[in-house]
Short mmCIF file of C-alpha atoms and ligand atoms in Angstrom, two decimals:
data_model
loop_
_atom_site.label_atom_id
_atom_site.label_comp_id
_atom_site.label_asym_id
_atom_site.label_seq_id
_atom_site.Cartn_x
_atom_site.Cartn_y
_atom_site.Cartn_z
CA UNK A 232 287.52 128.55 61.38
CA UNK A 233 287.57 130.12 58.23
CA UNK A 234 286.06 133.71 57.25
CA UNK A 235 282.97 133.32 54.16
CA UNK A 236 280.54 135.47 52.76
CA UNK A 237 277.25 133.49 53.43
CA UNK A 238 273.80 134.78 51.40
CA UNK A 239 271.15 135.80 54.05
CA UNK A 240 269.13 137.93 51.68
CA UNK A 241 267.90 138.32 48.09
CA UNK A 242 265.15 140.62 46.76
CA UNK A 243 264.70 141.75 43.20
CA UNK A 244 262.54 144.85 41.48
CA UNK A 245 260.72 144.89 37.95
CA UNK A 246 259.32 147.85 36.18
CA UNK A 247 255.17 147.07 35.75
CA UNK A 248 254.82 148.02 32.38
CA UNK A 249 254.85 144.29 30.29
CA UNK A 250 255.67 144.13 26.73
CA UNK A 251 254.67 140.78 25.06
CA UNK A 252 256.27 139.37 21.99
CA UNK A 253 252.82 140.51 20.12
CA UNK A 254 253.12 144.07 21.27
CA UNK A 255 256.87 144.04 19.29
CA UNK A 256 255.40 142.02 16.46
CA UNK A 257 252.85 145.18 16.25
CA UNK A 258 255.84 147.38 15.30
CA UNK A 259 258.76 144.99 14.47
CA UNK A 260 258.85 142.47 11.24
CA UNK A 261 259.08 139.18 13.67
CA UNK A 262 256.61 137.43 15.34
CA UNK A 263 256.06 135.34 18.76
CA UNK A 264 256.46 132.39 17.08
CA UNK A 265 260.18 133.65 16.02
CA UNK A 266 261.06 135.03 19.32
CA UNK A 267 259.86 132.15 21.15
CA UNK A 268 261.45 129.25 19.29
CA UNK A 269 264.88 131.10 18.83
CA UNK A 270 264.99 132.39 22.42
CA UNK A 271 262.28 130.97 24.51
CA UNK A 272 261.35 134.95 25.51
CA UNK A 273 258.15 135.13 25.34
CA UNK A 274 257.72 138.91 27.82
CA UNK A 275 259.78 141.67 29.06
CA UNK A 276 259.61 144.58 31.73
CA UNK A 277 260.52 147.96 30.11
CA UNK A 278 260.85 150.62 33.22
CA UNK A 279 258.50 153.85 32.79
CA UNK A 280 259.85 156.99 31.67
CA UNK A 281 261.58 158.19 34.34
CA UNK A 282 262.00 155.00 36.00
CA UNK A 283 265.76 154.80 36.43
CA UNK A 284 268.24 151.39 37.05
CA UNK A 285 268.86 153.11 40.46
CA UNK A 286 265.36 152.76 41.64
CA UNK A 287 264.91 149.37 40.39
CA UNK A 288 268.08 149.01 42.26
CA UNK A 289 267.27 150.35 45.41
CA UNK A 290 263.66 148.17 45.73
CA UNK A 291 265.47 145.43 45.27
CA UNK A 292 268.51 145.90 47.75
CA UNK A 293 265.60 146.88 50.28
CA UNK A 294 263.52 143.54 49.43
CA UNK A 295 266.90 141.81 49.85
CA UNK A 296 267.24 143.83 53.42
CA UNK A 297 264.04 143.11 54.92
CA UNK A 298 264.85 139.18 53.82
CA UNK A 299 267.45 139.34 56.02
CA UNK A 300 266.09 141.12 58.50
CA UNK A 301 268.52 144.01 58.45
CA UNK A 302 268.67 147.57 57.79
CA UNK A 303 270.87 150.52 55.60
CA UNK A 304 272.52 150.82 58.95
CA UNK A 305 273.66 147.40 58.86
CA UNK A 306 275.15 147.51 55.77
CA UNK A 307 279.52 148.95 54.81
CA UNK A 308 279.70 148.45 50.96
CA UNK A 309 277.17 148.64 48.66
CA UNK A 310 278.84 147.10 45.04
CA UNK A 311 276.37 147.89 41.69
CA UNK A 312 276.88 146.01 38.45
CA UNK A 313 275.40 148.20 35.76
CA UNK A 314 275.68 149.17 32.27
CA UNK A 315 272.59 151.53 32.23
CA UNK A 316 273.76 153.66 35.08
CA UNK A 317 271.63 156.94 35.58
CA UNK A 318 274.37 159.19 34.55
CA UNK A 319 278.11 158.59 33.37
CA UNK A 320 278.99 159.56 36.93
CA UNK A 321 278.49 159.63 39.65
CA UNK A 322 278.39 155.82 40.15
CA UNK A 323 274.70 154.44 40.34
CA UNK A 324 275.93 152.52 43.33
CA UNK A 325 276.29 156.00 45.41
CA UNK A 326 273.07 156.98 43.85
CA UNK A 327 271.55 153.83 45.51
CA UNK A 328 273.30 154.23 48.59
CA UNK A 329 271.85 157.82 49.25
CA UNK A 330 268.43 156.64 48.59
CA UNK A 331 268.30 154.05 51.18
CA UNK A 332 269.40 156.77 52.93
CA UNK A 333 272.92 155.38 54.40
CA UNK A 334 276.19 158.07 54.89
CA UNK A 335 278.80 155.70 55.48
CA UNK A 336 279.96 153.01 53.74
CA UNK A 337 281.55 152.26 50.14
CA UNK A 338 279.37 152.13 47.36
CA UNK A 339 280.97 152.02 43.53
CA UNK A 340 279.78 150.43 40.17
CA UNK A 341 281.48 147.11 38.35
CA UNK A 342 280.89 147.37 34.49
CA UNK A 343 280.90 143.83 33.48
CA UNK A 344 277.81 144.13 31.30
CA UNK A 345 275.65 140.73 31.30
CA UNK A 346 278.57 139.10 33.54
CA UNK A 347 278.45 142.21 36.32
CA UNK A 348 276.50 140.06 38.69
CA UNK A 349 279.53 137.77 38.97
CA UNK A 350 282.46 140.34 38.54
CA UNK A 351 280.32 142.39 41.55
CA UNK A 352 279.56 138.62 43.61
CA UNK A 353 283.22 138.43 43.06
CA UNK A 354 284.91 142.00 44.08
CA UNK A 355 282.51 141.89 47.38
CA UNK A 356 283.44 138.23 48.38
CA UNK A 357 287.40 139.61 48.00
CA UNK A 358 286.69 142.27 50.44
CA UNK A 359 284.36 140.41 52.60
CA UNK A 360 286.78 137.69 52.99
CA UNK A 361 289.82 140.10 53.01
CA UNK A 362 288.25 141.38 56.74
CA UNK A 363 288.02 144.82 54.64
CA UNK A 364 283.94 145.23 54.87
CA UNK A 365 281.37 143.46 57.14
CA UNK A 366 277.92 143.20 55.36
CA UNK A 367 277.35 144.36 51.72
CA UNK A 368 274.49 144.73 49.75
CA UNK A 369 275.74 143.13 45.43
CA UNK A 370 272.81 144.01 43.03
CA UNK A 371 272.73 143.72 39.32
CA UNK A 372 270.54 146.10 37.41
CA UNK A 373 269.71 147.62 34.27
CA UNK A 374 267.77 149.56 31.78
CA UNK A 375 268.48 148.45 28.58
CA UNK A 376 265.48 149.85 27.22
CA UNK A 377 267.15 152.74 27.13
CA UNK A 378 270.21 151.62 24.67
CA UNK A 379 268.16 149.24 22.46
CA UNK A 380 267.41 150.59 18.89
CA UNK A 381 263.79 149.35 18.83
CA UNK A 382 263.75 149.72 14.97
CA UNK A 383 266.32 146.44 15.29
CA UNK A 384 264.05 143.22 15.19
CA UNK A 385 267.84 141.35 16.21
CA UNK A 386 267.98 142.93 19.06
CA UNK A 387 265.19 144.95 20.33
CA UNK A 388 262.91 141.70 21.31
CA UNK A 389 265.65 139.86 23.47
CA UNK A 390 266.39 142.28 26.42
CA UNK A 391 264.39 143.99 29.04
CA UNK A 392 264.52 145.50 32.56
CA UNK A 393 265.25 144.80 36.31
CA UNK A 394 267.02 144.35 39.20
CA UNK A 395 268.05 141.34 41.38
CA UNK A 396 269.89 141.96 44.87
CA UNK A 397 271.50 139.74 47.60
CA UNK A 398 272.86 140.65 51.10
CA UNK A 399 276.14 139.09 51.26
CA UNK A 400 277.79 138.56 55.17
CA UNK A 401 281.54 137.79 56.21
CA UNK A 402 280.85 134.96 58.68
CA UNK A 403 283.26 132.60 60.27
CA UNK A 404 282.74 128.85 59.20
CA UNK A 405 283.75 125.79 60.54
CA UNK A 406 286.52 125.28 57.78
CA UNK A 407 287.55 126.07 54.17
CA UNK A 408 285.46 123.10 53.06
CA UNK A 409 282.95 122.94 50.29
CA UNK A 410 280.23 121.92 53.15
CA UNK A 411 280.35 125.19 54.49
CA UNK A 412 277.75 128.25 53.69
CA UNK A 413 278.99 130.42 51.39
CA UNK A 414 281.08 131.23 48.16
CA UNK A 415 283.30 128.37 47.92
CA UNK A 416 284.54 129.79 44.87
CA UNK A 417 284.62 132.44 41.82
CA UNK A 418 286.16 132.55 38.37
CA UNK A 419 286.27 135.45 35.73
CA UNK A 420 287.53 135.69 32.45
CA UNK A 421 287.29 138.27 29.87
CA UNK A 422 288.89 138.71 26.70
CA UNK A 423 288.80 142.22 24.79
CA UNK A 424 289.05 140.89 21.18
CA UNK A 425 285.99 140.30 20.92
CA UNK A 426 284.19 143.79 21.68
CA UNK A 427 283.04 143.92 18.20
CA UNK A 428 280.49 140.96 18.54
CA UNK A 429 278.58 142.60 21.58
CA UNK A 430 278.90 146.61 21.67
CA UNK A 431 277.62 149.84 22.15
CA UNK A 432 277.96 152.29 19.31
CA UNK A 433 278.69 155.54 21.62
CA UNK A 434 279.94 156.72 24.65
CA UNK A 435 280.92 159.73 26.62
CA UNK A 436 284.48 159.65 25.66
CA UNK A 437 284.02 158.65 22.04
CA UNK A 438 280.41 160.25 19.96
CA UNK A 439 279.40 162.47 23.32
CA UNK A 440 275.86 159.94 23.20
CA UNK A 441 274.76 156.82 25.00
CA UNK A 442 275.04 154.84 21.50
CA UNK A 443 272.63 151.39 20.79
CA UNK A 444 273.53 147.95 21.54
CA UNK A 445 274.58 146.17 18.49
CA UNK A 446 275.28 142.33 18.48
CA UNK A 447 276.60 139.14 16.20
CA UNK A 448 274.07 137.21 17.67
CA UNK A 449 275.39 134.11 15.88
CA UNK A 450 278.77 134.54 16.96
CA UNK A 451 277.97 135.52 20.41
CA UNK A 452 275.71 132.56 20.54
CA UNK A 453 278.20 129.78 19.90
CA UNK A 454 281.15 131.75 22.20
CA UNK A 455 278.87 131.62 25.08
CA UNK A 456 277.96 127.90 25.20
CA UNK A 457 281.62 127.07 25.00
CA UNK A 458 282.81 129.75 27.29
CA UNK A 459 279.86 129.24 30.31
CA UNK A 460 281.22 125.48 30.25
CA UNK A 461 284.50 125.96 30.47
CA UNK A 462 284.16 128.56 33.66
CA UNK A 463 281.74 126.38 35.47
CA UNK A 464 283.97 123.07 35.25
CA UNK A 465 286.54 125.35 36.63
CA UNK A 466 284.77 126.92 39.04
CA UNK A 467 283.71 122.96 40.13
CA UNK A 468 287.29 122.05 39.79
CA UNK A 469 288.53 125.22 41.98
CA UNK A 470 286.06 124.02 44.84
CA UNK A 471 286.92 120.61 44.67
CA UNK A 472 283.73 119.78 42.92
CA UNK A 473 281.84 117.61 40.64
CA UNK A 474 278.65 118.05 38.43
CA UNK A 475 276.66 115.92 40.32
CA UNK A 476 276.94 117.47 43.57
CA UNK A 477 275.36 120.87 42.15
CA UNK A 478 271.70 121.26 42.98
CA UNK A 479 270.70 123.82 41.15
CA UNK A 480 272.03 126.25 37.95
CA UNK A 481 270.96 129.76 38.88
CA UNK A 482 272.44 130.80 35.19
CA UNK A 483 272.58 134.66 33.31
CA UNK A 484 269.18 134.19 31.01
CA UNK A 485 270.20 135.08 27.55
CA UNK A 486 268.47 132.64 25.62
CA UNK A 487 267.27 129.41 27.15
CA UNK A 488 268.88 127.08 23.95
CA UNK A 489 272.10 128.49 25.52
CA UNK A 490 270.99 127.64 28.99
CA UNK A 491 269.97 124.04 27.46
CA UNK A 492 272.99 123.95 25.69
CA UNK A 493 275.69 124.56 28.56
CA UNK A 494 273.34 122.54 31.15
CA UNK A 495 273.90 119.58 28.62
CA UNK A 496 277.42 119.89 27.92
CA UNK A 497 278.06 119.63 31.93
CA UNK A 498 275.34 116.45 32.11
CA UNK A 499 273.08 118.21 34.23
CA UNK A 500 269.81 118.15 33.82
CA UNK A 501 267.68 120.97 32.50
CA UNK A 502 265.18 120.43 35.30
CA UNK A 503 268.02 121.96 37.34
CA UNK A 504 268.47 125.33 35.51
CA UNK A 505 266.47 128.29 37.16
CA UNK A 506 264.76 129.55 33.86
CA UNK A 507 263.56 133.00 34.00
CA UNK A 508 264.29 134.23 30.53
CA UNK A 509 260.58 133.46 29.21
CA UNK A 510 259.11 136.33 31.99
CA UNK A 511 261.85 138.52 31.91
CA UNK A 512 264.04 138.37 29.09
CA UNK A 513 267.64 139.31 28.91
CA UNK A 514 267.96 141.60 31.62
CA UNK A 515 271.55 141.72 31.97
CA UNK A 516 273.60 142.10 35.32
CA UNK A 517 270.24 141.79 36.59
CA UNK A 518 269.72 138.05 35.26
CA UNK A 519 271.48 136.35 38.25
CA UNK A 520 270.49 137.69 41.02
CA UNK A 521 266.54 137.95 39.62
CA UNK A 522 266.67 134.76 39.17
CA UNK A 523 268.18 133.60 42.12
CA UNK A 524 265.55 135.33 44.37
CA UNK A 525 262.55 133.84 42.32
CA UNK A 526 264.16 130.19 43.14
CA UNK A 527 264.71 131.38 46.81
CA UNK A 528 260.94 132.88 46.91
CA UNK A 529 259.52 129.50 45.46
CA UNK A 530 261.27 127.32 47.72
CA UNK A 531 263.14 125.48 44.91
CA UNK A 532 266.69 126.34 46.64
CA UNK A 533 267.07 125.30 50.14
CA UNK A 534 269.60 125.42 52.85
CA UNK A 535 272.74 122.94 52.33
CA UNK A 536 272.21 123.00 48.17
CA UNK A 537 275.17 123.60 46.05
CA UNK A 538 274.32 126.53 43.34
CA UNK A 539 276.25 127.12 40.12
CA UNK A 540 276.03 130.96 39.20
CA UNK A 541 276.82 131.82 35.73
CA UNK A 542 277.53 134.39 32.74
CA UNK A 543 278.78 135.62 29.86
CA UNK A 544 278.60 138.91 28.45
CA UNK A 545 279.67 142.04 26.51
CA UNK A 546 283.75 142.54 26.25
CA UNK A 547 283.67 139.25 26.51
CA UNK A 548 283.51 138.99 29.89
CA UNK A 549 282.60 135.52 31.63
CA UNK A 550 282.62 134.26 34.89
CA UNK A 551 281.06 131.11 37.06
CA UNK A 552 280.54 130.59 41.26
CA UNK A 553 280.03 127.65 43.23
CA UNK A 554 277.73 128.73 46.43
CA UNK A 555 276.96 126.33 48.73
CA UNK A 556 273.14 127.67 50.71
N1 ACO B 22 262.24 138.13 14.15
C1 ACO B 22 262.22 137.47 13.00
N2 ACO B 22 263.31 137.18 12.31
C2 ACO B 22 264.50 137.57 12.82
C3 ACO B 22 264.60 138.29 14.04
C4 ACO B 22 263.40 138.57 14.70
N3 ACO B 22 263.38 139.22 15.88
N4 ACO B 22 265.89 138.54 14.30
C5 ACO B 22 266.60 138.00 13.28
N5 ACO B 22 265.76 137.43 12.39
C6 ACO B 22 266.09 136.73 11.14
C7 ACO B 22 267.45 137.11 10.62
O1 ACO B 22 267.37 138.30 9.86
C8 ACO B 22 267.79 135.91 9.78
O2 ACO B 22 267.10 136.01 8.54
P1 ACO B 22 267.81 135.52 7.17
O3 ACO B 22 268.04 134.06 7.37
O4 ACO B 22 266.78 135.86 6.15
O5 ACO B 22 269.07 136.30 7.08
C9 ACO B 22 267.17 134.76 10.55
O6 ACO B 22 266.19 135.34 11.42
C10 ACO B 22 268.16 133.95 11.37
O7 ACO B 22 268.99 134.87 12.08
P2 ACO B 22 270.14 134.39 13.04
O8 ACO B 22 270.79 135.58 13.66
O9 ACO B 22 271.02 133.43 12.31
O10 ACO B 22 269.28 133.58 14.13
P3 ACO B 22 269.75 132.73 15.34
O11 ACO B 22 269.14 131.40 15.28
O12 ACO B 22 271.24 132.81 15.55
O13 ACO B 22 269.07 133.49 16.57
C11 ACO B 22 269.66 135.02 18.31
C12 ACO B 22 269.40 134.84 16.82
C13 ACO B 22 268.38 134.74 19.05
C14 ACO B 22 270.09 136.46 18.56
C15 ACO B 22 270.75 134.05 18.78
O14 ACO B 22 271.85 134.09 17.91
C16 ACO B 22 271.21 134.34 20.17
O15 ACO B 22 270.47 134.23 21.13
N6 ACO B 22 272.50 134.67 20.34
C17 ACO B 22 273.03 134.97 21.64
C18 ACO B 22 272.98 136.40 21.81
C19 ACO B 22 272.72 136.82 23.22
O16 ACO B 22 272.02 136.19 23.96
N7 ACO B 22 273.29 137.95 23.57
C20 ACO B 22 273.04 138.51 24.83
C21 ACO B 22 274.25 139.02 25.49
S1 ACO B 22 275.52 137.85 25.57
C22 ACO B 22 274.92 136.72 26.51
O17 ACO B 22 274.12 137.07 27.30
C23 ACO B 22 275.38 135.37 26.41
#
């Protein structure tokens, strides 16, 4: 018997104002036909004013809850990945944690940017696995409405907001095989010479202000497609793993040629990559785990199916898991 973190529960949370690619054409020099043919966005969620990531956060952690039937109670870490937190500090996972009302536990943030989903996925499997933490609660979510410059057609009309969450369990399985529920395995990657290509241009330690996101989009663009390949053949490889035995590509939904692109390069087909970037844009750590719950929801991914989580972000940071449902 081996000890895995099994998946019993995802929910996800997103703000009800919708901005189409007409309502940024209205104030923007680009159009929908731009935005859809370079990015296949074609809407966003922007959260209300004060509408913060932690309560998009904390609807979706309880959505994820009540899918698996449990409560706060049930629940010892609580692991956020965020790069829109509410405040510098305290952590936006402790802010989450006291409004599902829970005063035990460990809750603390992962600042991976777009990738947090799987730096958080992977931290919480380490500790589930480890024996150190029973049940934990891994949700991405962000506000990046609220570090876009909106006067910057390159990259005001590719993000928006959210929040995905899962409930992840430390179970016993029959064996360390890849036919056992679970994460089979994780990867990560980042490498800080590239910070220039995906930034923000402030901070508390460096102007005193939150800064804008500022982007090579180009650049970032042709990193990503050869970076998400690389991690998920490894991540295939680390599990023992081949392309064809993956079901479905739950993937971070920065722009679906790059989701075409790195679905291609492993000879999958696109019919197996969850596509969510046409309702709700780039939404960051978020991307994952909202898309995995709209798959789940739908009753695309059922049990026994091998998923392929991935993403590549800010830093850079990258990363890829192989989860079998
Ligand atoms: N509307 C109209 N025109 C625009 C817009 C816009 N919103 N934005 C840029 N343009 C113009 C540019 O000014 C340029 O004009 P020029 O030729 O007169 O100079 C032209 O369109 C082409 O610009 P490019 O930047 O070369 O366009 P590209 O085809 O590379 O698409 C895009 C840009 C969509 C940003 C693409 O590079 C991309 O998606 N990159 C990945 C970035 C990303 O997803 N980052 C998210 C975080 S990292 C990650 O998640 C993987």
């Amino acid at each position: 018997m081996k000890r895995r973190s099994v998946i019993i529960g995802t929910g996800s949370h997103l703000p009800q104002t919708i901005l189409s690619n007409d309502d940024l054409a209205a104030r923007l020099d680009t159009s929908d036909a731009w935005i859809v043919e370079r990015t296949g966005i074609r809407r966003r969620h922007i959260a209300a004013p004060g509408e913060f990531t932690s309560d998009l956060a904390t609807a979706a952690a309880r959505q994820a809850l009540e899918a698996a039937g449990l409560t706060p109670d049930d629940i010892d870490l609580i692991v956020v990945a965020t790069a829109t937190p509410d405040q510098t500090f305290p952590a936006c996972a402790t802010v989450v944690q006291h409004k599902l009302g829970m005063t035990h536990g460990v809750a603390f943030d992962v600042a991976a940017v777009c990738s947090g989903f799987l730096y958080a996925l992977t931290v919480a499997d380490a500790l589930l696995t480890g024996g150190a933490h029973a049940r934990a609660l891994v949700i991405g979510a962000e506000t990046f409405s609220h570090i876009l410059d909106w006067e910057d057609r390159t990259t005001a009309v590719l993000f928006g907001d959210g929040a995905g969450a899962i409930v992840l369990e430390a179970q016993m399985q029959p064996g360390d095989t890849a036919s056992d529920r679970g994460v089979i395995a994780c990867r990560l990657h980042s490498d800080g010479r590239y910070n220039d290509l995906l930034y923000v241009d402030g901070g508390p330690g460096s102007t005193g202000t939150t800064g804008k996101l500022r982007m090579k989009g180009r650049e970032v663009f042709r990193h990503a497609v050869t970076n998400l390949s690389s991690v998920m053949g490894e991540v295939l490889e680390a599990a023992s793993l081949q392309s064809a035995d993956v079901d479905w590509v739950v993937p971070h939904q920065a722009n679906l040629r790059i989701l075409e692109a790195t679905a291609k390069k492993l000879g999958l087909d696109p019919a197996q990559v969850v596509v969510t970037v046409d309702r709700h844009a780039n939404t960051s750590a978020a991307s994952v785990p909202l898309a995995l719950d709209v798959a789940v929801r739908d009753g695309r991914i059922q049990p026994g199916q091998l998923l392929l989580l991935e993403a590549m972000g800010g830093g850079f940071t990258w990363g890829a898991a192989a989860v079998r449902w």
